[in-house]
Short mmCIF file of C-alpha atoms in Angstrom, two decimals:
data_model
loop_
_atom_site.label_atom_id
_atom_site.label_comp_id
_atom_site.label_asym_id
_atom_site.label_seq_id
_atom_site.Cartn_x
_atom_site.Cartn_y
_atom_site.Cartn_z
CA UNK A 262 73.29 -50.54 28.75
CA UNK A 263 75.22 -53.95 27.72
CA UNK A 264 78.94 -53.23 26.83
CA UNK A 265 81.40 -56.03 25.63
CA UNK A 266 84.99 -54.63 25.79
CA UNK A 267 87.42 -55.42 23.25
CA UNK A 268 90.81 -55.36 23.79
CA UNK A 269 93.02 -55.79 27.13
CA UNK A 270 96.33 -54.22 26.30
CA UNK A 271 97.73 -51.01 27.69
CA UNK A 272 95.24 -48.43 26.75
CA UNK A 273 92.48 -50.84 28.55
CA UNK A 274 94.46 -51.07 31.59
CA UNK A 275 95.41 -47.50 31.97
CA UNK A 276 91.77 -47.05 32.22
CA UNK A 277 90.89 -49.81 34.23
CA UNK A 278 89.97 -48.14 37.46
CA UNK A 279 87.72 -45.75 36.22
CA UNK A 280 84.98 -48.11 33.95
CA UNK A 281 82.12 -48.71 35.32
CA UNK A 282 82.22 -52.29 35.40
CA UNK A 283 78.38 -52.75 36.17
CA UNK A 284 77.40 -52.62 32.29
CA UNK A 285 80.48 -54.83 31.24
CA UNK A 286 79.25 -58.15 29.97
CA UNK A 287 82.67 -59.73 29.00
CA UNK A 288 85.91 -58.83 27.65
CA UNK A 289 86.93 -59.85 24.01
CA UNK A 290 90.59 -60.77 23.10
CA UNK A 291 92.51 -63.35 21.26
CA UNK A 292 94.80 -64.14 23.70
CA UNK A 293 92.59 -65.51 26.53
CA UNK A 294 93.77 -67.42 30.11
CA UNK A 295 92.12 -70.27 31.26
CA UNK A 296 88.78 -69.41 32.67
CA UNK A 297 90.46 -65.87 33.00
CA UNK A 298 88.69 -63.26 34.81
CA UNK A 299 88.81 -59.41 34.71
CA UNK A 300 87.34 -57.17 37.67
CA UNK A 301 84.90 -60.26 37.85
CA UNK A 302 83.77 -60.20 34.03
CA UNK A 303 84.80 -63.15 31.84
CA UNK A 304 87.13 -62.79 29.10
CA UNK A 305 86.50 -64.97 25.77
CA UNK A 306 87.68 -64.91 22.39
CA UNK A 307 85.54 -63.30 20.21
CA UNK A 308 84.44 -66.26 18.25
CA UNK A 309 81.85 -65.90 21.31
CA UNK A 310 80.74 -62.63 20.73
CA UNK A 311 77.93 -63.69 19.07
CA UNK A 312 76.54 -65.67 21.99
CA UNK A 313 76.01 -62.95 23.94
CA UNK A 314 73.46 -60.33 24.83
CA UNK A 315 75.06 -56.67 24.37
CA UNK A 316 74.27 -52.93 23.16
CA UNK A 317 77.73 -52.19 22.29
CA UNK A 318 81.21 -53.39 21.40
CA UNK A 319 83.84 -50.87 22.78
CA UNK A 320 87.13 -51.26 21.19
CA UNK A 321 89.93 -50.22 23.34
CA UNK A 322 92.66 -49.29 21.10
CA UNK A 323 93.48 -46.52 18.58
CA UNK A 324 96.68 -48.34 16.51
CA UNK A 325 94.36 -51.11 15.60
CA UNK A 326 90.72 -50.05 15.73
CA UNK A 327 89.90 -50.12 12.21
CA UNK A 328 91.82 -53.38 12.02
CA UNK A 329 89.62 -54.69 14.68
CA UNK A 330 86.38 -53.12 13.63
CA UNK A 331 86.36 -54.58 10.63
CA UNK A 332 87.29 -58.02 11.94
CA UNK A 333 84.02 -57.54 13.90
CA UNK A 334 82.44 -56.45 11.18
CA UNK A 335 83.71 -59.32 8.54
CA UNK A 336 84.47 -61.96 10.40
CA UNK A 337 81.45 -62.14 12.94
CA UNK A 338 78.82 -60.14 11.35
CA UNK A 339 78.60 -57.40 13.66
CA UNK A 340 76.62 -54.39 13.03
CA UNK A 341 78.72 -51.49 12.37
CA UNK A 342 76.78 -49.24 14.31
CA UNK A 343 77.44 -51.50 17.09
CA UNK A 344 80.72 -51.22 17.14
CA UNK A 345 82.35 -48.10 19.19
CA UNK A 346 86.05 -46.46 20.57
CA UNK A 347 86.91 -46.47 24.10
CA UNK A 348 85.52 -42.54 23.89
CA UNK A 349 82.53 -44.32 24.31
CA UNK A 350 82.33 -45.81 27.77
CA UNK A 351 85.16 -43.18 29.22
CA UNK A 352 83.15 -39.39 27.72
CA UNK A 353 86.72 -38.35 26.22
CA UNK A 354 88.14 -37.08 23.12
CA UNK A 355 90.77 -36.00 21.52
CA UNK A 356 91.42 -32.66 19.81
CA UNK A 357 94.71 -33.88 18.25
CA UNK A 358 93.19 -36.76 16.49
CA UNK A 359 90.26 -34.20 15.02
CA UNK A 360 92.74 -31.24 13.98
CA UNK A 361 94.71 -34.18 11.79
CA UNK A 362 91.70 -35.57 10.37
CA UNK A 363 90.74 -31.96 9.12
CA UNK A 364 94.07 -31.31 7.94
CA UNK A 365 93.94 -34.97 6.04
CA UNK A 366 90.73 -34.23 4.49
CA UNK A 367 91.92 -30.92 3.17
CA UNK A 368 94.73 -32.54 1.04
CA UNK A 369 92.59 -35.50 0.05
CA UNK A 370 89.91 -33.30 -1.42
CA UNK A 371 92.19 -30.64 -2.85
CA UNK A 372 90.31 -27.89 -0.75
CA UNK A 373 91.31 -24.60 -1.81
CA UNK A 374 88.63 -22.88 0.37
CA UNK A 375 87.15 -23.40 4.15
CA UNK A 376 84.17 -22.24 5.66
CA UNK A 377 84.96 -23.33 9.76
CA UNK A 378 81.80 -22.95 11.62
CA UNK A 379 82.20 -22.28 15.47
CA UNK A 380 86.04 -22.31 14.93
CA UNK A 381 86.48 -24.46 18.21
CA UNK A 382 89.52 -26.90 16.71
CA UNK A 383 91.68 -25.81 14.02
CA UNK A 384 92.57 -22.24 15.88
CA UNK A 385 93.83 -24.49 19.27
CA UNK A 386 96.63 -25.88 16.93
CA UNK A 387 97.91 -22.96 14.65
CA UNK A 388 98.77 -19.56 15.41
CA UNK A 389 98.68 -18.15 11.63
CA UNK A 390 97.38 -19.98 8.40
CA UNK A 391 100.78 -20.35 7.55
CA UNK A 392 100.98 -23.40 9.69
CA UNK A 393 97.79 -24.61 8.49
CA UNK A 394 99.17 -25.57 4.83
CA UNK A 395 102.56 -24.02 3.90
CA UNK A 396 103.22 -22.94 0.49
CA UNK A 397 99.23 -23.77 -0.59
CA UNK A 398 97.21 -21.39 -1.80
CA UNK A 399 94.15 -21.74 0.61
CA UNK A 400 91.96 -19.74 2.05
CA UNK A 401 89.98 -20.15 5.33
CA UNK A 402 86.93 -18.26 7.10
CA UNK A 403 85.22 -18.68 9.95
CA UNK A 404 81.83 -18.49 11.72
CA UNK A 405 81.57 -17.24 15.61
CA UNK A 406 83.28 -15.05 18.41
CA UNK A 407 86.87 -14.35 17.70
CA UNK A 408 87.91 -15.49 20.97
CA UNK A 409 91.60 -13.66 20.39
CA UNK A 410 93.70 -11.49 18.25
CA UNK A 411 95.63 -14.17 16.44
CA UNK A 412 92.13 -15.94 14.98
CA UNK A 413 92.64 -12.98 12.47
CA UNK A 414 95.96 -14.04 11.41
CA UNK A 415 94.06 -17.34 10.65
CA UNK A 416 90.82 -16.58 9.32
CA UNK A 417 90.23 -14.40 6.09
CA UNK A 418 86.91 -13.34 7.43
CA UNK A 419 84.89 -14.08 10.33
CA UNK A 420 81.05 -14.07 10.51
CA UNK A 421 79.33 -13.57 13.42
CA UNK A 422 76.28 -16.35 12.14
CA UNK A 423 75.93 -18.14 9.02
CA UNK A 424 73.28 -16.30 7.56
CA UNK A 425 76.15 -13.58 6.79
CA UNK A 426 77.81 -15.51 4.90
CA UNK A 427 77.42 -15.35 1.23
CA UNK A 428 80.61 -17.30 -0.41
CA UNK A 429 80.67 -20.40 -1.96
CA UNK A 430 83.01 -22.78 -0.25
CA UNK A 431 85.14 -26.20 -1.33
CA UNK A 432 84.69 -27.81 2.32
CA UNK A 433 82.30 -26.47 5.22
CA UNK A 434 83.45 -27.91 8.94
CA UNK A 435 81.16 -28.40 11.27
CA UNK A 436 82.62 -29.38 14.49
CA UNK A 437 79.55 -30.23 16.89
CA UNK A 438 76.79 -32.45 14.95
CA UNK A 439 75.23 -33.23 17.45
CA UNK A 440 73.80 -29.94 18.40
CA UNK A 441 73.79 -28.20 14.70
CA UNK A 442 70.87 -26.93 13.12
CA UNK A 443 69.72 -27.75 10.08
CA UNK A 444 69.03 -24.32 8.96
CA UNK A 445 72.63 -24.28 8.27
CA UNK A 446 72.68 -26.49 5.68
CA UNK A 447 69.77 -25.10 3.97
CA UNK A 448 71.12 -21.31 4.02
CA UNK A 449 74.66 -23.61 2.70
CA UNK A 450 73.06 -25.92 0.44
CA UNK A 451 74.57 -23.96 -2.99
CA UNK A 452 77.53 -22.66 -1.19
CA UNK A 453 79.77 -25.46 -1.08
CA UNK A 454 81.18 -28.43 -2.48
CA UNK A 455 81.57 -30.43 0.85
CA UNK A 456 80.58 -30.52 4.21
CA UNK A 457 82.53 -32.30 6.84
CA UNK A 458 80.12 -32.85 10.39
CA UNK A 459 82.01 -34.43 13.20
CA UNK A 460 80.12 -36.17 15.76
CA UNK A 461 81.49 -37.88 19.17
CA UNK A 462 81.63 -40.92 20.39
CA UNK A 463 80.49 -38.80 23.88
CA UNK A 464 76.78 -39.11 23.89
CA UNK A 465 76.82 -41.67 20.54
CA UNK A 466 73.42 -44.25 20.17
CA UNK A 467 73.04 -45.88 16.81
CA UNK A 468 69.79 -44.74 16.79
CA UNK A 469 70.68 -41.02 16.37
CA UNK A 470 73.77 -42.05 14.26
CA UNK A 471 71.32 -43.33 11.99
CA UNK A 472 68.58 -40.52 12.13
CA UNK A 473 71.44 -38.33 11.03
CA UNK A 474 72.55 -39.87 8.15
CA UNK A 475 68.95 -40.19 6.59
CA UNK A 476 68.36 -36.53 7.75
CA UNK A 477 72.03 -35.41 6.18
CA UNK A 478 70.68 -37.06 2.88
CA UNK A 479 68.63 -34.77 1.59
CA UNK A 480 71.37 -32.25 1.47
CA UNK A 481 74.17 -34.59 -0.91
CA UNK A 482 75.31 -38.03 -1.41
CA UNK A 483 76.54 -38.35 2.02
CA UNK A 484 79.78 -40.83 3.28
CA UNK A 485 79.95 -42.01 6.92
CA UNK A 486 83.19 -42.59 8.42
CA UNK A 487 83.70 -44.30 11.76
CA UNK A 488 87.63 -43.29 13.11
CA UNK A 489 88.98 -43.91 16.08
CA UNK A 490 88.35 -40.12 17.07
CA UNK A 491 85.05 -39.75 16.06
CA UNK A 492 82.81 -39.99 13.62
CA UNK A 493 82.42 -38.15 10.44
CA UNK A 494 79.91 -37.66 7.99
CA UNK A 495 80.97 -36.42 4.22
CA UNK A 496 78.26 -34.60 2.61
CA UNK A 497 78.70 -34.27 -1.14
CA UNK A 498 77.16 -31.71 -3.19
CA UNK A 499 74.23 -33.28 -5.16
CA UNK A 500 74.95 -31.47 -8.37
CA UNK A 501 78.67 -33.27 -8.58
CA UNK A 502 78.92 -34.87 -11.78
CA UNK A 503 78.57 -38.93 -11.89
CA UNK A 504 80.10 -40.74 -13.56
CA UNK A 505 78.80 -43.82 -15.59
CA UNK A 506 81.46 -46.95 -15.83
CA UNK A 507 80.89 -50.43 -17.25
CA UNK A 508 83.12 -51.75 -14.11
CA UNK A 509 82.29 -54.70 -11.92
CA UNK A 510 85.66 -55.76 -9.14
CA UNK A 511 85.08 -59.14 -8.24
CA UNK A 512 85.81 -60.57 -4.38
CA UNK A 513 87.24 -63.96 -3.61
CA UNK A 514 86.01 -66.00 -1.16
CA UNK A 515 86.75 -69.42 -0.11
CA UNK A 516 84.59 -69.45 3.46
CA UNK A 517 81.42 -67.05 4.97
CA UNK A 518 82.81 -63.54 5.43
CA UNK A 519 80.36 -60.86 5.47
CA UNK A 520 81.15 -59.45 1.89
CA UNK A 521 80.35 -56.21 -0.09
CA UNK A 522 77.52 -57.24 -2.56
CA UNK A 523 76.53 -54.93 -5.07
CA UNK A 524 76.62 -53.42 -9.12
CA UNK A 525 80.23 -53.10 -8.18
CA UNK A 526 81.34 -55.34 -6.02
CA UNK A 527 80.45 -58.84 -7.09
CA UNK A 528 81.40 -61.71 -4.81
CA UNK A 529 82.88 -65.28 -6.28
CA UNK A 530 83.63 -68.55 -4.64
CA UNK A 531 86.78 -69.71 -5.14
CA UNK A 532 87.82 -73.20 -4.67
CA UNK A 533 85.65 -76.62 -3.44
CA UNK A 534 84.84 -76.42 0.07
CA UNK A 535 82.10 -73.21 0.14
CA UNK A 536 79.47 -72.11 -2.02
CA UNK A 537 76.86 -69.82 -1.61
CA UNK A 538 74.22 -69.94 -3.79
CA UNK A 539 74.30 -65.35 -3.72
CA UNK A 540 77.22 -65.80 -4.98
CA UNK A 541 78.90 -66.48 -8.73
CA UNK A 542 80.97 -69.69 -8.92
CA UNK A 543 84.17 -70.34 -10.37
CA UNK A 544 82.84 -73.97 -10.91
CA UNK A 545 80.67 -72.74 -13.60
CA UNK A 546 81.81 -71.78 -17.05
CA UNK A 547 85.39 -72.14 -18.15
CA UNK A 548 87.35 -72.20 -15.09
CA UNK A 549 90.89 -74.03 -13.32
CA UNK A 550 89.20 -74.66 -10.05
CA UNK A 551 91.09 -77.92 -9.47
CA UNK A 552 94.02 -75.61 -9.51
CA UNK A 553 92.77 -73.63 -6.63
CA UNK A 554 94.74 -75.62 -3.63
CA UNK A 555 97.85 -74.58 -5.50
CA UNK A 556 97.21 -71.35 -7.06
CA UNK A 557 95.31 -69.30 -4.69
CA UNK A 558 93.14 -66.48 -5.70
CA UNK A 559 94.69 -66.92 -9.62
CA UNK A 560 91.92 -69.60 -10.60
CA UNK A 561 89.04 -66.43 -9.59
CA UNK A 562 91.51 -64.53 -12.07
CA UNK A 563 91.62 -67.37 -14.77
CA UNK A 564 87.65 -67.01 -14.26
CA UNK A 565 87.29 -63.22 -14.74
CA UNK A 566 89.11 -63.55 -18.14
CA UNK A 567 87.41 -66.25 -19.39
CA UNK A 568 84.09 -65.79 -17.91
CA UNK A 569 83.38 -61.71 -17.69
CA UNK A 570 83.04 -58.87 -20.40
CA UNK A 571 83.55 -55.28 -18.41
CA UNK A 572 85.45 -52.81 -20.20
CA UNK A 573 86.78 -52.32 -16.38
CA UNK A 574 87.26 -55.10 -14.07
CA UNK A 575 89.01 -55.91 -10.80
CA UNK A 576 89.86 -58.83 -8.49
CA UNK A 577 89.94 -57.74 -4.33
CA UNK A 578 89.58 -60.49 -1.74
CA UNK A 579 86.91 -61.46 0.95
CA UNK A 580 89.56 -59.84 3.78
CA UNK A 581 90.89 -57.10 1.29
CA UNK A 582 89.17 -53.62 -0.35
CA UNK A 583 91.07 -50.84 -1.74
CA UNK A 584 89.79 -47.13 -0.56
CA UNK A 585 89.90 -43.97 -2.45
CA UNK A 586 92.31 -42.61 -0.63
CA UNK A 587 93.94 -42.27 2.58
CA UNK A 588 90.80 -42.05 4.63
CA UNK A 589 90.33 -45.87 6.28
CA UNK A 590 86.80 -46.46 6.66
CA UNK A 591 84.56 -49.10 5.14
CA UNK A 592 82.41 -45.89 4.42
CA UNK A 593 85.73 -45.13 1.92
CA UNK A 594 86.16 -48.14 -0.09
CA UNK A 595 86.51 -47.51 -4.02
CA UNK A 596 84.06 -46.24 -6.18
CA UNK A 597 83.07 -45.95 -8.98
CA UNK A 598 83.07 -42.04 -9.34
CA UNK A 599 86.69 -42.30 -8.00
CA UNK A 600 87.82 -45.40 -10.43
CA UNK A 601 86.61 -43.13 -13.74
CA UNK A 602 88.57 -39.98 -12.32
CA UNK A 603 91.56 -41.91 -11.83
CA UNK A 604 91.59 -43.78 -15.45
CA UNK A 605 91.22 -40.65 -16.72
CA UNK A 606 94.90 -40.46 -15.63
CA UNK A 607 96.04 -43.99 -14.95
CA UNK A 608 95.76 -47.62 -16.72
CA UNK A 609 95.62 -49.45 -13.71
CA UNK A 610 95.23 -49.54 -9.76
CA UNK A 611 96.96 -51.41 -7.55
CA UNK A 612 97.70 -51.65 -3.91
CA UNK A 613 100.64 -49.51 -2.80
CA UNK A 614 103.88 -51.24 -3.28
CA UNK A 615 105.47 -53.42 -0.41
CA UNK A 616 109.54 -51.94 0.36
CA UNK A 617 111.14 -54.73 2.19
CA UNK A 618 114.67 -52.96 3.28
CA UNK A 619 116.03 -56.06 5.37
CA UNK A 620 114.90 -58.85 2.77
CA UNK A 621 114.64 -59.61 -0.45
CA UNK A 622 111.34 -60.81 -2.25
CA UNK A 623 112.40 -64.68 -2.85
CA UNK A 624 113.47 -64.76 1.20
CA UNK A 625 109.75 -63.06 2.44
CA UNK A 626 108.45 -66.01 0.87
CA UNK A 627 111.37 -68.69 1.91
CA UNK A 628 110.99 -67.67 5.42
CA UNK A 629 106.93 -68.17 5.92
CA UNK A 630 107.19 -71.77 3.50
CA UNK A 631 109.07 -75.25 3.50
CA UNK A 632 112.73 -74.64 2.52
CA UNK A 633 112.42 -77.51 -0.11
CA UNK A 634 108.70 -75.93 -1.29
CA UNK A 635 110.09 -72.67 -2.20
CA UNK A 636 112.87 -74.15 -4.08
CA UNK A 637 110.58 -76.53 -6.02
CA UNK A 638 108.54 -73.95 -6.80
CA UNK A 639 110.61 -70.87 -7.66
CA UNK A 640 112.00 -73.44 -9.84
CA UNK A 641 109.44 -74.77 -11.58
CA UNK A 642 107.88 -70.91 -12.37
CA UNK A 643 111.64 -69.70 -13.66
CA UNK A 644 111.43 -72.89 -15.97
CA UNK A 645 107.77 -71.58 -17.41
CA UNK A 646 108.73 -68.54 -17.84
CA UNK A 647 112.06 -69.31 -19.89
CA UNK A 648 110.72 -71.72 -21.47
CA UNK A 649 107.21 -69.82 -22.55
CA UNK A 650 108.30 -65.94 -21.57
CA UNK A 651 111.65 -65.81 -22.38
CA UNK A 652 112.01 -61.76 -22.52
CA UNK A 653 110.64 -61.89 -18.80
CA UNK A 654 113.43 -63.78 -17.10
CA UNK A 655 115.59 -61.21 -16.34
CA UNK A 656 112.53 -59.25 -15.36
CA UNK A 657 111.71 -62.08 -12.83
CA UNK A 658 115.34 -62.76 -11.09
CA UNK A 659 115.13 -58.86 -11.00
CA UNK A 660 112.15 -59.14 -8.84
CA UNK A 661 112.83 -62.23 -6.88
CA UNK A 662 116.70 -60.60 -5.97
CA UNK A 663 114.84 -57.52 -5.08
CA UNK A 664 113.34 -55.54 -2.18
CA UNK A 665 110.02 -54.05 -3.79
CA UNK A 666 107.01 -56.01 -4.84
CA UNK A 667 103.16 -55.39 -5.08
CA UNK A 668 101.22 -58.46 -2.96
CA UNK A 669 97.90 -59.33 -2.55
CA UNK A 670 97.03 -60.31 -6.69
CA UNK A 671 94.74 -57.29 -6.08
CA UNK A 672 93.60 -55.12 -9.26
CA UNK A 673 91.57 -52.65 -11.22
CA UNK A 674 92.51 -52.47 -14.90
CA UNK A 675 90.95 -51.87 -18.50
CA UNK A 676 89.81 -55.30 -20.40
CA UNK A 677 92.69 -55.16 -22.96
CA UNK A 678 95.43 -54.81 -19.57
CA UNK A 679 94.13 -57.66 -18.26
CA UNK A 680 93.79 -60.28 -21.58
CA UNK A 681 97.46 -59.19 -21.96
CA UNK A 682 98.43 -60.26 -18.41
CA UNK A 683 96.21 -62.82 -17.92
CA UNK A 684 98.01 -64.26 -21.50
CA UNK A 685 101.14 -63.74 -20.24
CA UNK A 686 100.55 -65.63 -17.04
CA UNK A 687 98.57 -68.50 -17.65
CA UNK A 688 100.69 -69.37 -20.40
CA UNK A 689 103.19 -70.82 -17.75
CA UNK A 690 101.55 -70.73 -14.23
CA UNK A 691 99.10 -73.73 -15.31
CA UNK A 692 101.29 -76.02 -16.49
CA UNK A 693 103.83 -74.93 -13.53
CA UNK A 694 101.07 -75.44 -10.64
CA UNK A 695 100.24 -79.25 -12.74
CA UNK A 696 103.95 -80.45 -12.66
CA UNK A 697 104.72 -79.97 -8.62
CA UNK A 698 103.53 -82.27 -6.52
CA UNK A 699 102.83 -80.53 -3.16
CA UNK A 700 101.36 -83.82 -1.18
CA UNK A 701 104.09 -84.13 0.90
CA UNK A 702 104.29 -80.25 2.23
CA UNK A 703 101.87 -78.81 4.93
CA UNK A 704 99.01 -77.20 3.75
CA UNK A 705 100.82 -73.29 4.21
CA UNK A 706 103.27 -75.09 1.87
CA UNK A 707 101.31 -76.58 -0.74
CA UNK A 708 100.52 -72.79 -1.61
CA UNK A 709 103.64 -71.97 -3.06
CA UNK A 710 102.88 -71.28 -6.77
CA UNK A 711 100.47 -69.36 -5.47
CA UNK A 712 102.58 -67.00 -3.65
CA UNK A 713 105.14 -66.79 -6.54
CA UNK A 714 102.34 -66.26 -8.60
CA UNK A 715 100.91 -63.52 -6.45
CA UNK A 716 105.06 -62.09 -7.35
CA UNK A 717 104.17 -62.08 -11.41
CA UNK A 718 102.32 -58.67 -11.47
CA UNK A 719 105.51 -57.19 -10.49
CA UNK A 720 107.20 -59.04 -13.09
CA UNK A 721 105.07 -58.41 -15.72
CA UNK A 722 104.68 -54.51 -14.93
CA UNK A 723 108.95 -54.35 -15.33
CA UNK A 724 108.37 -54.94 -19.01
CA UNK A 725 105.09 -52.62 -19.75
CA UNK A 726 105.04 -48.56 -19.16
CA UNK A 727 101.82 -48.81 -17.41
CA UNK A 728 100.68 -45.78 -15.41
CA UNK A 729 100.18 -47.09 -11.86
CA UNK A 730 97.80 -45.74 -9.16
CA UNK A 731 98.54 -47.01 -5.96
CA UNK A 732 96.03 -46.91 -3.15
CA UNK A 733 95.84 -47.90 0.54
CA UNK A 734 93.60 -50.85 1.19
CA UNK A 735 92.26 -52.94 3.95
CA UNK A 736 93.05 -56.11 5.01
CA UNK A 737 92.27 -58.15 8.28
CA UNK A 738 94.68 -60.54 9.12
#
């Protein structure tokens, strides 16, 4: 087997000694020596991943493995099921991480019942169901030997094998999927609403990842999440409701990125220097694309308004998706079974809102630009907006003076939402972007109305009693 290690901080150091350095091919990381070596394996950057020969990438680091993986993934193409934790190479896991992830998934789903087969985690880290989920009603049983006394202060009932068991269940956990039989989920398959099947990185091929998940599928629409514990499979009942929505979320791109392209993700290049003929154009139709140098990511919005007909629409970029919830896995991103559920509720999604304690908004974008820049622009977009949205200029010193701001121009909304913001913008952020000339600033710089502009949803949403759902999303920086 060909491993590339990625990652040489102190989690791949602490284990240093104990790899087995004959499968290593190289290590990846962006901070490279000259012609540095490691154990007598090269280290490159991993622009130069793709050069080489290899099985698997091992990432070696739990803060920023998703962050990582789906740099891998986005930036260089690689094939998720490529791309592995540390558990990998070393055989180790880690209860801790598993017992959260349970506990997580409970809350996300609103589980109100639990079916644990083999009982081998949860009853490690609680003593009574108490601790499980205080002051929720919730119910848990179990399937296999009652090892001690206390498992009966935690489970309801316990079943010596599944075929006892004749409740219906929110969420079934299975802990081992490696070794479980599929007669389980056939004596299950109208007794529950979920099942959640771990399996480890220890003793993990892609090959067997992938047998499982076309084997799992006849049971449920089934989700695959690789975490930096483990990996998880979410099978979902096949008779849950779906939900039809005329919805498409459109995803900027101004260079290759290895992009979501589907019914509901639809990708769009932005700007003049990359097209790609899968793609939709902002060149086409009615569109500001000269603006683009200035105004970012708004000319792909100008586009969507002018261009698109939805009754739901959205605007994510090539680095950026928003989940469903707090599960981060490209296996999670938002669908379109979640998006109906939550405008049921909600007129509009965004990402969840920045708090800068130490700073206020005007200074997080002062700080990162050209002192004389920000000042040129922040002036020229207060001038618009008195001069064309005079109601909103309290609204946007409010804003600007302030600590809390949603970034990242990144949406899902009803049509009439966005013709009403979209009005509201463009009626000054064109002619602003026209008047400035940004020759003279460096090309971070010349961005500026852009990244004011990226502050106007904030402003806008101070004058409007909107109900906001705000979800985690993904970015790679």
């Amino acid at each position: 087997m060909q491993i590339i290690i990625y990652g040489k901080g102190k989690l791949f150091q602490s284990y240093r000694k104990v790899i087995d350095w004959s499968q290593i091919v190289a290590i990846a990381d962006k901070n490279v020596g000259t012609q540095e070596l490691i154990e007598g394996k090269q280290v490159i950057i991993p622009e130069k991943i793709q050069k080489l020969q290899y099985d698997y990438i091992v990432i070696f680091s739990d803060t920023y493995f998703y962050d990582i993986r789906r740099e891998l993934i986005g930036e260089y193409f690689i094939e998720p099921e490529r791309i592995v934790s540390w558990r990998f190479l070393l055989r180790e896991e880690s209860e801790a991480d598993i017992f959260s992830f349970i506990k997580k998934t409970i809350k996300i789903f609103h589980i109100k019942s639990m079916l644990d087969v083999g009982m081998s985690i949860i009853s490690n880290y609680i003593f009574s169901m108490n601790e499980m989920l205080p002051e929720t009603e919730f119910v848990m049983d179990g399937v296999g030997i009652p090892a001690f006394l206390f498992y009966k202060q935690i489970y309801g009932n316990i079943y010596d094998k599944l075929d006892d068991v004749n409740s219906f269940y929110d969420l079934v956990y299975i802990n081992n999927g490696w070794t479980f039989d599929t007669h389980a989920l056939e004596k299950l398959r109208n007794e529950y609403k979920y099942v959640l099947l771990r399996v480890s990185y220890v003793d993990y091929s892609k090959e067997k990842v992938q047998s499982m998940y076309s084997l799992l599928q006849q049971y449920g629409k089934v989700r695959r999440f690789y975490l930096e514990d483990s990996i998880y499979f979410l099978i979902i009942a096949e008779n849950e409701t779906v939900f039809p929505i005329d919805i498409q979320i459109f995803v900027a791109t101004h260079r290759p990125y290895n992009l979501l392209n589907n019914e509901l993700y639809r990708p769009i290049c932005i700007g003049n220097k990359y097209q790609n003929v899968a793609y939709l154009s902002e060149q086409n139709g009615d569109n500001i694309s000269y603006l683009n140098e200035k105004i970012n990511e708004c000319t792909a919005l100008y586009w969507i308004w002018k261009n698109t007909t939805s009754e739901y629409v959205g605007l994510n970029h090539y680095r950026r998706y928003f989940y469903n919830n707090e599960i981060l896995s490209e296996g999670n991103y938002l669908n379109e079974e979640n998006i109906y559920k939550i405008f049921q509720e909600y007129d509009i999604i965004l990402p969840q809102y920045v708090l800068l304690p130490n700073m206020r908004v005007e200074e997080q974008i002062s700080n990162t630009i050209s002192k004389e820049a920000f000042e040129k622009g922040n002036e020229v977009i207060r001038k618009g907006i008195k001069k064309y949205q005079p109601d909103y200029l309290e609204a946007f010193d409010e804003v600007m003076h302030g600590h809390k701001v949603f970034l990242c121009n990144m949406f899902v909304t009803r049509r009439d939402i966005l013709n009403e913001y979209c009005e509201w913008l463009f009626s000054f952020l064109i002619e602003a972007a026209e008047s400035i000339d940004v020759s003279q600033y460096d090309n971070y710089s010349k961005r500026v109305i852009g990244f004011l502009a990226e502050r106007m949803m904030t402003v806008w949403l101070l004058k409007h009693n909107f109900r906001i759902k705000e979800l985690p999303f993904d970015i790679v920086k």
